[in-house]
């Protein structure tokens, strides 16, 4: 059995409100959240498909899903009386809302595009598209600043760019 700190145990046991867990990398946030989720399910306070579990990265969301499945499988071995219910939870895990903040926001926008006057055919910007647009914006900004001949800007360029071009900026 895992030995939780007082703060971790508090996060696991907290009920009747929203909970935000914030801590340094490697401090056990995922383990605490998984334990909290498992306790909620084992105590039949909720089902996995009634939860919204939001993380920062796809890797963290995948890891959390895998840990929940593993913990539910172990719980079946320990408590045969709940086996049917826990098996249903494992099956529901594929439909559970365990996702990144970006994916959650994208779902909300897609579901309510008409309320915010958004084109329903919108798409997320890919990393290559993002890089191209950022370079274009930087080029346009620098060009405009050079044309304005602002002495502060020119001093900045002199101090931080190379001798031949402004690529370092």
mmCIF file of N, CA, C and O in Angstrom, residues 70-127:
data_model
loop_
_atom_site.group_PDB
_atom_site.id
_atom_site.type_symbol
_atom_site.label_atom_id
_atom_site.label_comp_id
_atom_site.label_asym_id
_atom_site.label_seq_id
_atom_site.Cartn_x
_atom_site.Cartn_y
_atom_site.Cartn_z
ATOM 1 N N UNK A 70 -5.378 -0.352 -14.846
ATOM 2 C CA UNK A 70 -4.595 -1.288 -14.034
ATOM 3 C C UNK A 70 -5.148 -1.372 -12.608
ATOM 4 O O UNK A 70 -5.304 -2.463 -12.053
ATOM 5 N N UNK A 71 -5.440 -0.213 -12.028
ATOM 6 C CA UNK A 71 -5.960 -0.191 -10.653
ATOM 7 C C UNK A 71 -7.332 -0.852 -10.562
ATOM 8 O O UNK A 71 -7.628 -1.567 -9.591
ATOM 9 N N UNK A 72 -8.182 -0.628 -11.563
ATOM 10 C CA UNK A 72 -9.504 -1.271 -11.563
ATOM 11 C C UNK A 72 -9.366 -2.781 -11.716
ATOM 12 O O UNK A 72 -10.086 -3.546 -11.060
ATOM 13 N N UNK A 73 -8.437 -3.222 -12.554
ATOM 14 C CA UNK A 73 -8.202 -4.662 -12.724
ATOM 15 C C UNK A 73 -7.732 -5.300 -11.418
ATOM 16 O O UNK A 73 -8.190 -6.383 -11.049
ATOM 17 N N UNK A 74 -6.830 -4.631 -10.720
ATOM 18 C CA UNK A 74 -6.359 -5.137 -9.420
ATOM 19 C C UNK A 74 -7.495 -5.164 -8.407
ATOM 20 O O UNK A 74 -7.599 -6.083 -7.592
ATOM 21 N N UNK A 75 -8.356 -4.160 -8.451
ATOM 22 C CA UNK A 75 -9.476 -4.102 -7.511
ATOM 23 C C UNK A 75 -10.442 -5.258 -7.742
ATOM 24 O O UNK A 75 -11.022 -5.780 -6.781
ATOM 25 N N UNK A 76 -10.609 -5.678 -8.981
ATOM 26 C CA UNK A 76 -11.474 -6.822 -9.278
ATOM 27 C C UNK A 76 -10.926 -8.074 -8.604
ATOM 28 O O UNK A 76 -11.672 -8.869 -8.026
ATOM 29 N N UNK A 77 -9.612 -8.240 -8.656
ATOM 30 C CA UNK A 77 -8.969 -9.398 -8.032
ATOM 31 C C UNK A 77 -9.162 -9.400 -6.521
ATOM 32 O O UNK A 77 -9.284 -10.458 -5.907
ATOM 33 N N UNK A 78 -9.211 -8.228 -5.910
ATOM 34 C CA UNK A 78 -9.324 -8.117 -4.457
ATOM 35 C C UNK A 78 -10.762 -8.125 -3.948
ATOM 36 O O UNK A 78 -10.999 -8.422 -2.780
ATOM 37 N N UNK A 79 -11.714 -7.760 -4.803
ATOM 38 C CA UNK A 79 -13.103 -7.638 -4.356
ATOM 39 C C UNK A 79 -14.044 -8.227 -5.402
ATOM 40 O O UNK A 79 -14.550 -7.532 -6.268
ATOM 41 N N UNK A 80 -14.269 -9.523 -5.290
ATOM 42 C CA UNK A 80 -15.107 -10.237 -6.257
ATOM 43 C C UNK A 80 -16.543 -9.721 -6.250
ATOM 44 O O UNK A 80 -17.228 -9.790 -7.262
ATOM 45 N N UNK A 81 -16.997 -9.170 -5.118
ATOM 46 C CA UNK A 81 -18.376 -8.684 -5.017
ATOM 47 C C UNK A 81 -18.626 -7.500 -5.962
ATOM 48 O O UNK A 81 -19.747 -7.282 -6.397
ATOM 49 N N UNK A 82 -17.574 -6.741 -6.256
ATOM 50 C CA UNK A 82 -17.718 -5.579 -7.142
ATOM 51 C C UNK A 82 -17.234 -5.857 -8.561
ATOM 52 O O UNK A 82 -17.149 -4.944 -9.372
ATOM 53 N N UNK A 83 -16.909 -7.102 -8.857
ATOM 54 C CA UNK A 83 -16.293 -7.441 -10.143
ATOM 55 C C UNK A 83 -17.119 -6.968 -11.332
ATOM 56 O O UNK A 83 -16.577 -6.396 -12.278
ATOM 57 N N UNK A 84 -18.424 -7.185 -11.301
ATOM 58 C CA UNK A 84 -19.263 -6.801 -12.436
ATOM 59 C C UNK A 84 -19.258 -5.278 -12.630
ATOM 60 O O UNK A 84 -19.085 -4.780 -13.743
ATOM 61 N N UNK A 85 -19.440 -4.551 -11.533
ATOM 62 C CA UNK A 85 -19.427 -3.087 -11.595
ATOM 63 C C UNK A 85 -18.071 -2.575 -12.086
ATOM 64 O O UNK A 85 -17.996 -1.701 -12.956
ATOM 65 N N UNK A 86 -16.990 -3.114 -11.538
ATOM 66 C CA UNK A 86 -15.657 -2.652 -11.928
ATOM 67 C C UNK A 86 -15.336 -3.019 -13.371
ATOM 68 O O UNK A 86 -14.685 -2.243 -14.081
ATOM 69 N N UNK A 87 -15.797 -4.168 -13.818
ATOM 70 C CA UNK A 87 -15.618 -4.547 -15.217
ATOM 71 C C UNK A 87 -16.338 -3.553 -16.127
ATOM 72 O O UNK A 87 -15.814 -3.174 -17.185
ATOM 73 N N UNK A 88 -17.525 -3.115 -15.723
ATOM 74 C CA UNK A 88 -18.251 -2.094 -16.493
ATOM 75 C C UNK A 88 -17.447 -0.800 -16.554
ATOM 76 O O UNK A 88 -17.431 -0.110 -17.582
ATOM 77 N N UNK A 89 -16.784 -0.470 -15.457
ATOM 78 C CA UNK A 89 -15.973 0.747 -15.422
ATOM 79 C C UNK A 89 -14.788 0.641 -16.370
ATOM 80 O O UNK A 89 -14.437 1.608 -17.058
ATOM 81 N N UNK A 90 -14.177 -0.536 -16.425
ATOM 82 C CA UNK A 90 -13.056 -0.738 -17.352
ATOM 83 C C UNK A 90 -13.544 -0.582 -18.794
ATOM 84 O O UNK A 90 -12.884 0.059 -19.614
ATOM 85 N N UNK A 91 -14.693 -1.156 -19.095
ATOM 86 C CA UNK A 91 -15.246 -1.041 -20.447
ATOM 87 C C UNK A 91 -15.601 0.413 -20.771
ATOM 88 O O UNK A 91 -15.456 0.854 -21.908
ATOM 89 N N UNK A 92 -16.065 1.153 -19.780
ATOM 90 C CA UNK A 92 -16.444 2.556 -19.990
ATOM 91 C C UNK A 92 -15.229 3.472 -20.098
ATOM 92 O O UNK A 92 -15.348 4.625 -20.530
ATOM 93 N N UNK A 93 -14.076 2.972 -19.716
ATOM 94 C CA UNK A 93 -12.856 3.779 -19.727
ATOM 95 C C UNK A 93 -12.543 4.335 -21.118
ATOM 96 O O UNK A 93 -12.045 5.450 -21.251
ATOM 97 N N UNK A 94 -12.873 3.582 -22.167
ATOM 98 C CA UNK A 94 -12.594 4.065 -23.524
ATOM 99 C C UNK A 94 -13.451 5.280 -23.879
ATOM 100 O O UNK A 94 -13.082 6.066 -24.760
ATOM 101 N N UNK A 95 -14.575 5.452 -23.211
ATOM 102 C CA UNK A 95 -15.459 6.598 -23.463
ATOM 103 C C UNK A 95 -15.264 7.709 -22.428
ATOM 104 O O UNK A 95 -15.889 8.767 -22.524
ATOM 105 N N UNK A 96 -14.434 7.459 -21.443
ATOM 106 C CA UNK A 96 -14.244 8.430 -20.363
ATOM 107 C C UNK A 96 -13.581 9.697 -20.872
ATOM 108 O O UNK A 96 -12.777 9.671 -21.804
ATOM 109 N N UNK A 97 -13.921 10.809 -20.262
ATOM 110 C CA UNK A 97 -13.339 12.106 -20.629
ATOM 111 C C UNK A 97 -12.037 12.317 -19.870
ATOM 112 O O UNK A 97 -11.983 13.006 -18.853
ATOM 113 N N UNK A 98 -11.000 11.692 -20.370
ATOM 114 C CA UNK A 98 -9.648 11.863 -19.836
ATOM 115 C C UNK A 98 -8.852 12.454 -20.982
ATOM 116 O O UNK A 98 -8.548 11.779 -21.957
ATOM 117 N N UNK A 99 -8.564 13.745 -20.887
ATOM 118 C CA UNK A 99 -7.983 14.435 -22.036
ATOM 119 C C UNK A 99 -7.193 15.646 -21.598
ATOM 120 O O UNK A 99 -7.219 16.043 -20.429
ATOM 121 N N UNK A 100 -6.539 16.266 -22.570
ATOM 122 C CA UNK A 100 -5.788 17.487 -22.294
ATOM 123 C C UNK A 100 -6.752 18.675 -22.214
ATOM 124 O O UNK A 100 -7.889 18.603 -22.685
ATOM 125 N N UNK A 101 -6.265 19.768 -21.648
ATOM 126 C CA UNK A 101 -7.052 21.000 -21.618
ATOM 127 C C UNK A 101 -7.419 21.416 -23.042
ATOM 128 O O UNK A 101 -8.544 21.836 -23.299
ATOM 129 N N UNK A 102 -6.462 21.289 -23.962
ATOM 130 C CA UNK A 102 -6.713 21.679 -25.350
ATOM 131 C C UNK A 102 -7.823 20.828 -25.963
ATOM 132 O O UNK A 102 -8.709 21.355 -26.646
ATOM 133 N N UNK A 103 -7.773 19.524 -25.732
ATOM 134 C CA UNK A 103 -8.800 18.639 -26.297
ATOM 135 C C UNK A 103 -10.164 18.947 -25.688
ATOM 136 O O UNK A 103 -11.182 18.933 -26.393
ATOM 137 N N UNK A 104 -10.196 19.217 -24.398
ATOM 138 C CA UNK A 104 -11.464 19.563 -23.743
ATOM 139 C C UNK A 104 -12.035 20.846 -24.336
ATOM 140 O O UNK A 104 -13.219 20.914 -24.693
ATOM 141 N N UNK A 105 -11.196 21.860 -24.469
ATOM 142 C CA UNK A 105 -11.658 23.132 -25.039
ATOM 143 C C UNK A 105 -12.124 22.951 -26.479
ATOM 144 O O UNK A 105 -13.140 23.531 -26.880
ATOM 145 N N UNK A 106 -11.407 22.144 -27.231
ATOM 146 C CA UNK A 106 -11.806 21.870 -28.608
ATOM 147 C C UNK A 106 -13.178 21.208 -28.652
ATOM 148 O O UNK A 106 -14.027 21.576 -29.471
ATOM 149 N N UNK A 107 -13.430 20.259 -27.746
ATOM 150 C CA UNK A 107 -14.747 19.612 -27.665
ATOM 151 C C UNK A 107 -15.846 20.627 -27.363
ATOM 152 O O UNK A 107 -16.926 20.585 -27.959
ATOM 153 N N UNK A 108 -15.579 21.531 -26.430
ATOM 154 C CA UNK A 108 -16.572 22.548 -26.058
ATOM 155 C C UNK A 108 -16.866 23.447 -27.252
ATOM 156 O O UNK A 108 -18.025 23.732 -27.567
ATOM 157 N N UNK A 109 -15.826 23.884 -27.947
ATOM 158 C CA UNK A 109 -16.021 24.758 -29.105
ATOM 159 C C UNK A 109 -16.792 24.037 -30.207
ATOM 160 O O UNK A 109 -17.720 24.586 -30.791
ATOM 161 N N UNK A 110 -16.424 22.799 -30.475
ATOM 162 C CA UNK A 110 -17.126 22.040 -31.524
ATOM 163 C C UNK A 110 -18.595 21.816 -31.162
ATOM 164 O O UNK A 110 -19.454 21.812 -32.028
ATOM 165 N N UNK A 111 -18.875 21.637 -29.880
ATOM 166 C CA UNK A 111 -20.258 21.400 -29.440
ATOM 167 C C UNK A 111 -21.096 22.670 -29.425
ATOM 168 O O UNK A 111 -22.318 22.604 -29.505
ATOM 169 N N UNK A 112 -20.448 23.827 -29.294
ATOM 170 C CA UNK A 112 -21.186 25.082 -29.122
ATOM 171 C C UNK A 112 -20.699 26.174 -30.076
ATOM 172 O O UNK A 112 -20.769 27.366 -29.737
ATOM 173 N N UNK A 113 -20.222 25.785 -31.263
ATOM 174 C CA UNK A 113 -19.666 26.753 -32.202
ATOM 175 C C UNK A 113 -20.651 27.865 -32.544
ATOM 176 O O UNK A 113 -20.271 29.009 -32.729
ATOM 177 N N UNK A 114 -21.948 27.514 -32.610
ATOM 178 C CA UNK A 114 -22.952 28.511 -32.991
ATOM 179 C C UNK A 114 -23.123 29.584 -31.913
ATOM 180 O O UNK A 114 -23.405 30.730 -32.235
ATOM 181 N N UNK A 115 -22.904 29.235 -30.667
ATOM 182 C CA UNK A 115 -23.065 30.199 -29.571
ATOM 183 C C UNK A 115 -21.950 31.244 -29.572
ATOM 184 O O UNK A 115 -22.135 32.344 -29.053
ATOM 185 N N UNK A 116 -20.812 30.893 -30.133
ATOM 186 C CA UNK A 116 -19.692 31.841 -30.149
ATOM 187 C C UNK A 116 -19.396 32.346 -31.557
ATOM 188 O O UNK A 116 -18.344 32.920 -31.804
ATOM 189 N N UNK A 117 -20.342 32.093 -32.477
ATOM 190 C CA UNK A 117 -20.220 32.554 -33.854
ATOM 191 C C UNK A 117 -18.904 32.098 -34.476
ATOM 192 O O UNK A 117 -18.126 32.894 -34.993
ATOM 193 N N UNK A 118 -18.678 30.799 -34.379
ATOM 194 C CA UNK A 118 -17.455 30.199 -34.892
ATOM 195 C C UNK A 118 -17.793 29.328 -36.096
ATOM 196 O O UNK A 118 -18.813 28.648 -36.116
ATOM 197 N N UNK A 119 -16.942 29.349 -37.096
ATOM 198 C CA UNK A 119 -17.123 28.501 -38.272
ATOM 199 C C UNK A 119 -17.033 27.040 -37.827
ATOM 200 O O UNK A 119 -16.017 26.636 -37.244
ATOM 201 N N UNK A 120 -18.057 26.225 -38.079
ATOM 202 C CA UNK A 120 -18.028 24.828 -37.636
ATOM 203 C C UNK A 120 -16.939 24.005 -38.326
ATOM 204 O O UNK A 120 -16.568 22.943 -37.841
ATOM 205 N N UNK A 121 -16.383 24.511 -39.403
ATOM 206 C CA UNK A 121 -15.320 23.801 -40.099
ATOM 207 C C UNK A 121 -13.929 24.209 -39.647
ATOM 208 O O UNK A 121 -12.948 23.870 -40.303
ATOM 209 N N UNK A 122 -13.826 24.911 -38.525
ATOM 210 C CA UNK A 122 -12.513 25.356 -38.071
ATOM 211 C C UNK A 122 -11.617 24.160 -37.783
ATOM 212 O O UNK A 122 -12.086 23.056 -37.579
ATOM 213 N N UNK A 123 -10.316 24.407 -37.771
ATOM 214 C CA UNK A 123 -9.374 23.347 -37.427
ATOM 215 C C UNK A 123 -8.272 23.919 -36.559
ATOM 216 O O UNK A 123 -8.019 25.129 -36.568
ATOM 217 N N UNK A 124 -7.628 23.032 -35.842
ATOM 218 C CA UNK A 124 -6.509 23.430 -34.993
ATOM 219 C C UNK A 124 -5.285 23.667 -35.866
ATOM 220 O O UNK A 124 -5.081 22.996 -36.870
ATOM 221 N N UNK A 125 -4.487 24.597 -35.463
ATOM 222 C CA UNK A 125 -3.263 24.927 -36.165
ATOM 223 C C UNK A 125 -2.231 23.830 -35.902
ATOM 224 O O UNK A 125 -1.990 23.454 -34.747
ATOM 225 N N UNK A 126 -1.614 23.323 -36.951
ATOM 226 C CA UNK A 126 -0.566 22.312 -36.782
ATOM 227 C C UNK A 126 0.730 23.015 -36.372
ATOM 228 O O UNK A 126 0.879 24.228 -36.558
ATOM 229 N N UNK A 127 1.670 22.257 -35.849
ATOM 230 C CA UNK A 127 2.954 22.846 -35.446
ATOM 231 C C UNK A 127 3.689 23.479 -36.628
ATOM 232 O O UNK A 127 4.206 24.590 -36.495
#
